[in-house]
Short mmCIF file of N, CA and C in Angstrom, two decimals:
data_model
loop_
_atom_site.label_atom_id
_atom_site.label_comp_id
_atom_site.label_asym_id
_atom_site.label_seq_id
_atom_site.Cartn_x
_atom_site.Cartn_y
_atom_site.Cartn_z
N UNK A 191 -18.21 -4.16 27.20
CA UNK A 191 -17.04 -3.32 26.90
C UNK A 191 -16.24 -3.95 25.77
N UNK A 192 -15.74 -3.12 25.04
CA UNK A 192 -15.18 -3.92 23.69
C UNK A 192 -13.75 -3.60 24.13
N UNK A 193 -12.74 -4.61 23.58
CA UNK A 193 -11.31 -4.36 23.66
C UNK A 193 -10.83 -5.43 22.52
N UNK A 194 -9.41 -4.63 22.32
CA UNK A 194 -8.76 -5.57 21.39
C UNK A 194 -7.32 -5.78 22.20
N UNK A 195 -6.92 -6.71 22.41
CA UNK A 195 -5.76 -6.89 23.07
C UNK A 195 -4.37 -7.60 22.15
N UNK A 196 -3.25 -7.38 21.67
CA UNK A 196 -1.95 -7.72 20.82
C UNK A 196 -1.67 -8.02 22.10
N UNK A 197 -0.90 -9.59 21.18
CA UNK A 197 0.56 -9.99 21.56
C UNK A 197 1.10 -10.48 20.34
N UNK A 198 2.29 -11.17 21.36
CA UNK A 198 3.53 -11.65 20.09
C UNK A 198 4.81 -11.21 19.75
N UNK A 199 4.55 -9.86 20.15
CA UNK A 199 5.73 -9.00 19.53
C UNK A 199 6.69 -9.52 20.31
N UNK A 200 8.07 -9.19 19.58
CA UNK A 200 9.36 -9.40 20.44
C UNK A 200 10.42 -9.11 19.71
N UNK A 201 11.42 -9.70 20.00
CA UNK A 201 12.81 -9.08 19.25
C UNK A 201 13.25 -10.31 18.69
N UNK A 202 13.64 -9.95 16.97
CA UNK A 202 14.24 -10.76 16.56
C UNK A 202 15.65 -10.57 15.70
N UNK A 203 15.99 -11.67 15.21
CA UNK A 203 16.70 -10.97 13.86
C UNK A 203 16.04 -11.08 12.56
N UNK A 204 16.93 -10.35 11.54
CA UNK A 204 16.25 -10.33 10.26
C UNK A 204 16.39 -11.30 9.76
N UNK A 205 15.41 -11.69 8.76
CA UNK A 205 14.77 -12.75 8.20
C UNK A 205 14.02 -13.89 8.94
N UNK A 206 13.74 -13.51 10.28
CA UNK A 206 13.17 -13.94 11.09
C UNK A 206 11.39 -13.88 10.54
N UNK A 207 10.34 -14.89 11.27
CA UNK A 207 9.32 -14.65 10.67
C UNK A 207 8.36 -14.56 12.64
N UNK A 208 7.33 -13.69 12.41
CA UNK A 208 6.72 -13.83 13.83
C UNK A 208 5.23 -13.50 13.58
N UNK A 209 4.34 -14.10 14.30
CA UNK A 209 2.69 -14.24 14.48
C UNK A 209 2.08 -13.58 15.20
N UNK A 210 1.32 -12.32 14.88
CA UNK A 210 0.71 -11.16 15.89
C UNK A 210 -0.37 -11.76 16.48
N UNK A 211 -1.18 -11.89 17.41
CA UNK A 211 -2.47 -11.52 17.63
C UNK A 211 -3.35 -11.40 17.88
N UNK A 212 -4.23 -10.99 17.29
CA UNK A 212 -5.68 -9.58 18.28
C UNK A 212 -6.84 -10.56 18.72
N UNK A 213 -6.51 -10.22 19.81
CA UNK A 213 -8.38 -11.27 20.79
C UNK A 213 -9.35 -9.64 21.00
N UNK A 214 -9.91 -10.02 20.19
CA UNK A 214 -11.67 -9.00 19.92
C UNK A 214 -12.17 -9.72 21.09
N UNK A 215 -12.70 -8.44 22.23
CA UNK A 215 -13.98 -9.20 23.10
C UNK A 215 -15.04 -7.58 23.22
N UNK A 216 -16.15 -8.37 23.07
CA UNK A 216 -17.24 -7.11 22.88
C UNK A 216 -17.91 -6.89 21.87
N UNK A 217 -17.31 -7.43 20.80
CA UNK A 217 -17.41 -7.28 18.86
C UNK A 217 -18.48 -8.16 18.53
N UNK A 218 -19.50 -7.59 17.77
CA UNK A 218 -20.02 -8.66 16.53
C UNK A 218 -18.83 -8.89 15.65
N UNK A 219 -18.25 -9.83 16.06
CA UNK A 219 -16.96 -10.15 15.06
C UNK A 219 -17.01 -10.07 13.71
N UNK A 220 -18.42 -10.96 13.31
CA UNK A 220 -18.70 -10.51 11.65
C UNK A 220 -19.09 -9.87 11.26
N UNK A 221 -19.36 -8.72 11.66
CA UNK A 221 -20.18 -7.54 11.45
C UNK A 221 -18.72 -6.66 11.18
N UNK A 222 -17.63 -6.90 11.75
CA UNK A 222 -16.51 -5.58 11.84
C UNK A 222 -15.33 -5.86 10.99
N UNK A 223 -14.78 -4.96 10.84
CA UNK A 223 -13.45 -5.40 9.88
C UNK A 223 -12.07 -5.00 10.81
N UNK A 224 -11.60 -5.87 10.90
CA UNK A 224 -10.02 -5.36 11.67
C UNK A 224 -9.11 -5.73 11.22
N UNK A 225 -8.27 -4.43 11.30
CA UNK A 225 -7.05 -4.29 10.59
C UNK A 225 -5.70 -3.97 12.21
N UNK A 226 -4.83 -4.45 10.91
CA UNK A 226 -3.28 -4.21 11.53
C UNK A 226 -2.51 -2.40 10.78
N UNK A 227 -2.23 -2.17 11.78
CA UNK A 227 -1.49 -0.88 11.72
C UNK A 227 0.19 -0.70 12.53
N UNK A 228 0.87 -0.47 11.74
CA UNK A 228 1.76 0.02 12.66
C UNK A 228 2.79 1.37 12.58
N UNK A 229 3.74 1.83 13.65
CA UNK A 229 4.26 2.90 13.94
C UNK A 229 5.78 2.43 14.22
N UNK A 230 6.49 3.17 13.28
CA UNK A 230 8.22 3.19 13.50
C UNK A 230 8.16 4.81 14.34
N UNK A 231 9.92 4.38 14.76
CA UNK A 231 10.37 5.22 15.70
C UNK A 231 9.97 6.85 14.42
N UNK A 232 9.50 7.56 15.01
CA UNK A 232 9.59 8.71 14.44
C UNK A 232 9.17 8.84 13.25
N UNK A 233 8.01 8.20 12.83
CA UNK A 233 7.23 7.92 11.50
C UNK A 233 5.57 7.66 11.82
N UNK A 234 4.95 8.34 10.95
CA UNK A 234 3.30 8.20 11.53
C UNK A 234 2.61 6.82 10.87
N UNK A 235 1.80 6.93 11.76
CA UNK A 235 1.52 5.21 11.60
C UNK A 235 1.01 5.05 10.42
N UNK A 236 0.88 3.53 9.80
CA UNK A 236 1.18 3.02 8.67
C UNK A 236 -0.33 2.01 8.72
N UNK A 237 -1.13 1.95 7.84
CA UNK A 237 -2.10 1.23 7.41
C UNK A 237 -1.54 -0.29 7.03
N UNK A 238 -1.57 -1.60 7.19
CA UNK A 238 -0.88 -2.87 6.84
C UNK A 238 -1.87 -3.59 5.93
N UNK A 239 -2.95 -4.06 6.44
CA UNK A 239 -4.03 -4.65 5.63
C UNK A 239 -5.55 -4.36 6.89
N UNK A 240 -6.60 -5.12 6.46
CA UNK A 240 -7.40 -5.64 7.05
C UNK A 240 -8.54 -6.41 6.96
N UNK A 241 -9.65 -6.99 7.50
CA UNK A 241 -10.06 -8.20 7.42
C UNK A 241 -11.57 -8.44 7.87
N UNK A 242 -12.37 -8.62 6.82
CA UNK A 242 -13.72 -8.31 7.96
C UNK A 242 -14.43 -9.81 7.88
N UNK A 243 -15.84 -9.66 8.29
CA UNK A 243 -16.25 -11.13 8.41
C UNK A 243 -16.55 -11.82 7.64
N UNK A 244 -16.31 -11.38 6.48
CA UNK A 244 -16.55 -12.65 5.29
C UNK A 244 -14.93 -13.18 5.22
N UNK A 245 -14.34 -13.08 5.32
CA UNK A 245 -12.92 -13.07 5.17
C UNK A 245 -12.29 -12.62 4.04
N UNK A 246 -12.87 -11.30 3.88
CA UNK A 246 -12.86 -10.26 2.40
C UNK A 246 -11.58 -9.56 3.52
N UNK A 247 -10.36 -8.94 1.91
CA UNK A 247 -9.33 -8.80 2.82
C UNK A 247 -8.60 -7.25 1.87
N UNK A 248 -7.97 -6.52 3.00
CA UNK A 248 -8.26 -5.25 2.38
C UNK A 248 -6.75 -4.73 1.93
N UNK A 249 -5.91 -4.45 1.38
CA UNK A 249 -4.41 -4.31 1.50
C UNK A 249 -4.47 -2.63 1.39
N UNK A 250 -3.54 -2.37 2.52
CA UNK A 250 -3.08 -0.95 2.43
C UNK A 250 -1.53 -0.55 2.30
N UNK A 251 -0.99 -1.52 2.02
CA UNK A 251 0.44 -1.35 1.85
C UNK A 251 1.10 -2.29 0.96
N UNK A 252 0.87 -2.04 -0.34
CA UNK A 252 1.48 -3.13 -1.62
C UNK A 252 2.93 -4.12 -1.05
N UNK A 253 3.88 -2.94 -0.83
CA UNK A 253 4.97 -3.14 -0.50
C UNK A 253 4.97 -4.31 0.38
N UNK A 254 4.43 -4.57 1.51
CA UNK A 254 4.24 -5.26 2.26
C UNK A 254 3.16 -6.56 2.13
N UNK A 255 2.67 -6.79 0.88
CA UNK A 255 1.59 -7.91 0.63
C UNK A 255 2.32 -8.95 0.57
N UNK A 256 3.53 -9.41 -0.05
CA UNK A 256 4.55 -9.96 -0.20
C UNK A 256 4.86 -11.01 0.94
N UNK A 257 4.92 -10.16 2.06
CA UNK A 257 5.16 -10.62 3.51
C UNK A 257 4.99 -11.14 4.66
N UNK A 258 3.63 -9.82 4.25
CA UNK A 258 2.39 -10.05 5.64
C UNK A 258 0.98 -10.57 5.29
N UNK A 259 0.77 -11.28 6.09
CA UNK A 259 -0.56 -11.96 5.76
C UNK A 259 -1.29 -11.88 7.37
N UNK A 260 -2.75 -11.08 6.81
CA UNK A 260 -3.61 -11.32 7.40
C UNK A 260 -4.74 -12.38 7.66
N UNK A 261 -5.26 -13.04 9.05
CA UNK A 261 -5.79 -14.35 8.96
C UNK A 261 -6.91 -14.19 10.32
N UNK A 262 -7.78 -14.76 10.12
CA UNK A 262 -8.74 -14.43 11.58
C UNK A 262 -9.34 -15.84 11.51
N UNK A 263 -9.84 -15.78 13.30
CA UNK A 263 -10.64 -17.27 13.39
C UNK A 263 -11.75 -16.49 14.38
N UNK A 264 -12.85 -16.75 13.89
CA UNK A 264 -14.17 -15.85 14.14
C UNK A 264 -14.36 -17.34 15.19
N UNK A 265 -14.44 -18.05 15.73
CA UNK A 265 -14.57 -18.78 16.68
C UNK A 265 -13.30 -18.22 17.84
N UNK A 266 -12.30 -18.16 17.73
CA UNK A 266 -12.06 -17.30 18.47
C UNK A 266 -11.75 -16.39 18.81
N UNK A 267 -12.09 -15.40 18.15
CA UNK A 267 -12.48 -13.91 17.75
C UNK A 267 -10.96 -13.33 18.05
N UNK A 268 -10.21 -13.77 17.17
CA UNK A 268 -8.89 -13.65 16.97
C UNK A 268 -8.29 -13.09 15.59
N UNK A 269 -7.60 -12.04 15.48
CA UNK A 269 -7.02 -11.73 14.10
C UNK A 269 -5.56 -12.10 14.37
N UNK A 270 -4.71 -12.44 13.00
CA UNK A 270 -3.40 -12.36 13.21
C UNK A 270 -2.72 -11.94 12.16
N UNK A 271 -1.38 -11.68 12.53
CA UNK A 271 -0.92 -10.94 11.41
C UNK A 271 0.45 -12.02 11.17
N UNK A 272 0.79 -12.29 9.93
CA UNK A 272 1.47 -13.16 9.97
C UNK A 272 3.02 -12.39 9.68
N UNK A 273 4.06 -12.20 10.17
CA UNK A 273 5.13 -11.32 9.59
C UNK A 273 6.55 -12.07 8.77
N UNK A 274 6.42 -12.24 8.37
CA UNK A 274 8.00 -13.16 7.13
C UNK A 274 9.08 -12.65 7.10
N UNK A 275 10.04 -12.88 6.79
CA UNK A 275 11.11 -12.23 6.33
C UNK A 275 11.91 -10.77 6.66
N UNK A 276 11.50 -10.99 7.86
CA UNK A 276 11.49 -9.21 9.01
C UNK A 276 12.76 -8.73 8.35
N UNK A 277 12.35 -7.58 8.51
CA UNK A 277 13.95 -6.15 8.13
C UNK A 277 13.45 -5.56 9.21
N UNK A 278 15.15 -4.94 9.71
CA UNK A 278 14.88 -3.88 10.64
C UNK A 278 14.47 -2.85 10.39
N UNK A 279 13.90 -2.39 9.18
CA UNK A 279 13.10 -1.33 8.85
C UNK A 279 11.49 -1.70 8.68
N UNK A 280 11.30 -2.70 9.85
CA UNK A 280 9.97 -3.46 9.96
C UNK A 280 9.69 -3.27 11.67
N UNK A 281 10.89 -2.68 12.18
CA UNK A 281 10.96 -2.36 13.70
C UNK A 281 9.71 -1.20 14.25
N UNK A 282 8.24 -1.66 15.03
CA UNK A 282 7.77 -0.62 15.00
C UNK A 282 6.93 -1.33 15.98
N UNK A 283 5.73 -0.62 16.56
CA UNK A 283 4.78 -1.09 17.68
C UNK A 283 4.00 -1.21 16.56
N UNK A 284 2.90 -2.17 16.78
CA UNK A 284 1.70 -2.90 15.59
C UNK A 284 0.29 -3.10 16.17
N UNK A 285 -0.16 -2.20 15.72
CA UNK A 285 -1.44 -1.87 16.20
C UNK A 285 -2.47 -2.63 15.58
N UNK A 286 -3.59 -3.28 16.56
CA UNK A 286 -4.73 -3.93 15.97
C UNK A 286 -6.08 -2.74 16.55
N UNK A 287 -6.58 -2.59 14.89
CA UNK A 287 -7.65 -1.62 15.29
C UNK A 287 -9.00 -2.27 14.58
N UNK A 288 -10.16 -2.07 15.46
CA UNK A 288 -11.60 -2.36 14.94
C UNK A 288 -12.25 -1.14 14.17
N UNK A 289 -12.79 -1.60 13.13
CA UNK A 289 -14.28 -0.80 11.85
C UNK A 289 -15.58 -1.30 12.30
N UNK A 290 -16.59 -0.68 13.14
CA UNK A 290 -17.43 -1.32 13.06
C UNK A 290 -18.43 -1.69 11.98
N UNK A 291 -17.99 -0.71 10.70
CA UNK A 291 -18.81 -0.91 9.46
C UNK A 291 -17.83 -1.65 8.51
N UNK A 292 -17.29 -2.89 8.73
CA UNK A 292 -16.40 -3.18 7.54
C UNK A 292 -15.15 -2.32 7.75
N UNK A 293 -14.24 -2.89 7.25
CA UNK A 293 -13.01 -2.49 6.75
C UNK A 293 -12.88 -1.15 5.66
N UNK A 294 -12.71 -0.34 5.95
CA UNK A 294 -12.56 1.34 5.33
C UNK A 294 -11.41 0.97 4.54
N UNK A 295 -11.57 1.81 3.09
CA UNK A 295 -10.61 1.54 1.98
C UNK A 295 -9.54 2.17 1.99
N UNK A 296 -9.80 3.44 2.92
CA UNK A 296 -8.83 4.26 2.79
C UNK A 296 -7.53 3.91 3.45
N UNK A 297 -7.46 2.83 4.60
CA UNK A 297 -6.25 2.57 5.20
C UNK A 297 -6.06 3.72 6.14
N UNK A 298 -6.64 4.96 6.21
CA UNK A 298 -6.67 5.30 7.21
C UNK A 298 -6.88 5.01 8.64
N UNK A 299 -5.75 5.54 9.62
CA UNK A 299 -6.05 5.27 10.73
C UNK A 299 -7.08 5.62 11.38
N UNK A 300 -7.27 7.24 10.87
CA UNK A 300 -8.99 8.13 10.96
C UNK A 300 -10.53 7.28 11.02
N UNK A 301 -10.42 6.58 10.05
CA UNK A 301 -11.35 5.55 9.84
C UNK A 301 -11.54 4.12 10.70
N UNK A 302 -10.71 3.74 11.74
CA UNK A 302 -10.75 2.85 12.49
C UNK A 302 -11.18 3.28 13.84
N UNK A 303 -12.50 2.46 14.47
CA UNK A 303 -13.14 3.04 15.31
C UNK A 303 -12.74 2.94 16.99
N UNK A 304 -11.87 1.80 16.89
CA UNK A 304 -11.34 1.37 18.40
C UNK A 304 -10.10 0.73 17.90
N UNK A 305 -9.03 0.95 19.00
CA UNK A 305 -7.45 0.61 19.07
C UNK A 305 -7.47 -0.22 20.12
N UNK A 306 -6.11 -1.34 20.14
CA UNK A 306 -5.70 -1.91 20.67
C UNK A 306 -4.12 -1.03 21.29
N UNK A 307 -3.80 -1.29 22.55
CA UNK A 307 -2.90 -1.00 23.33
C UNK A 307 -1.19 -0.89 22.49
N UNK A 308 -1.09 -1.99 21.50
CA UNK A 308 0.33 -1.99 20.39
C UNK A 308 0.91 -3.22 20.94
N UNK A 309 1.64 -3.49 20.19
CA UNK A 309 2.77 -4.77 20.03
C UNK A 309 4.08 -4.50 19.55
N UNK A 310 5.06 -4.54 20.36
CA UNK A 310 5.94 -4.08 20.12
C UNK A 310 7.31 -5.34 19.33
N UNK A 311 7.49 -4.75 17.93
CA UNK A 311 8.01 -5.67 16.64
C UNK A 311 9.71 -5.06 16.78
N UNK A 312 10.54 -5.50 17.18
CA UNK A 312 11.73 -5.47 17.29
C UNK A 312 12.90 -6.16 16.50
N UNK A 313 13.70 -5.28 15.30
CA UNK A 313 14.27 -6.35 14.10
C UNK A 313 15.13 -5.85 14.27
N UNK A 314 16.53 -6.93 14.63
CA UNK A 314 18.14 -6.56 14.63
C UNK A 314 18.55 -6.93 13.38
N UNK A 315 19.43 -6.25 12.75
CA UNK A 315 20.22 -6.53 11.37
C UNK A 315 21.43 -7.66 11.49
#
């Protein structure tokens, strides 16, 4: 059975920095590309980056390259998302989703083949 399971999330303040992340069990880990996604209150979810097994790395949100850094340890079939300099317009649940063909360019969420449950990213001003 494959699953991706987030943690980490929590509440901070801004300019706060916090570490997502995703334990893959089930995965040819290097075979797949996983990415971070996330969802604000009342906004459709958002493509972040993602990451496959060469450690080829995919950006879907310029704005946010700046900030967030994606990082995986294929020994322990772990992705993370690294978050910097939080704004409360960074407040959202953060989804870790699996590609089983590589990382899709489009940043679509359409294109990601299995979801993780969310992580919930909480930024006070």
């Amino acid at each position: 059975e494959v699953q991706l399971v987030e943690s980490g999330g929590a509440f901070v303040q801004a300019g706060r920095s916090l570490r997502l992340s995703c334990v893959a069990s089930g995965f040819a880990f290097d075979d797949c590309g996983f990415g971070w996604f996330r969802q604000a209150p009342g906004k459709e979810i958002e493509g972040i980056s993602c990451i496959s097994g060469s450690n080829s790395i995919t950006y879907y949100a310029d704005s946010l390259k700046g900030r967030f850094t994606i990082s995986s340890d294929a020994a322990k079939k772990t992705v993370y998302l690294q978050l910097n300099s939080l704004k409360p317009e960074d407040t959202a649940v953060y989804y870790c989703a699996a590609a089983l063909n590589r990382c899709p360019a489009s940043g679509s969420n359409y294109d990601m083949d299995y979801w993780g449950r969310g992580t919930l990213v909480t930024v006070s001003a």
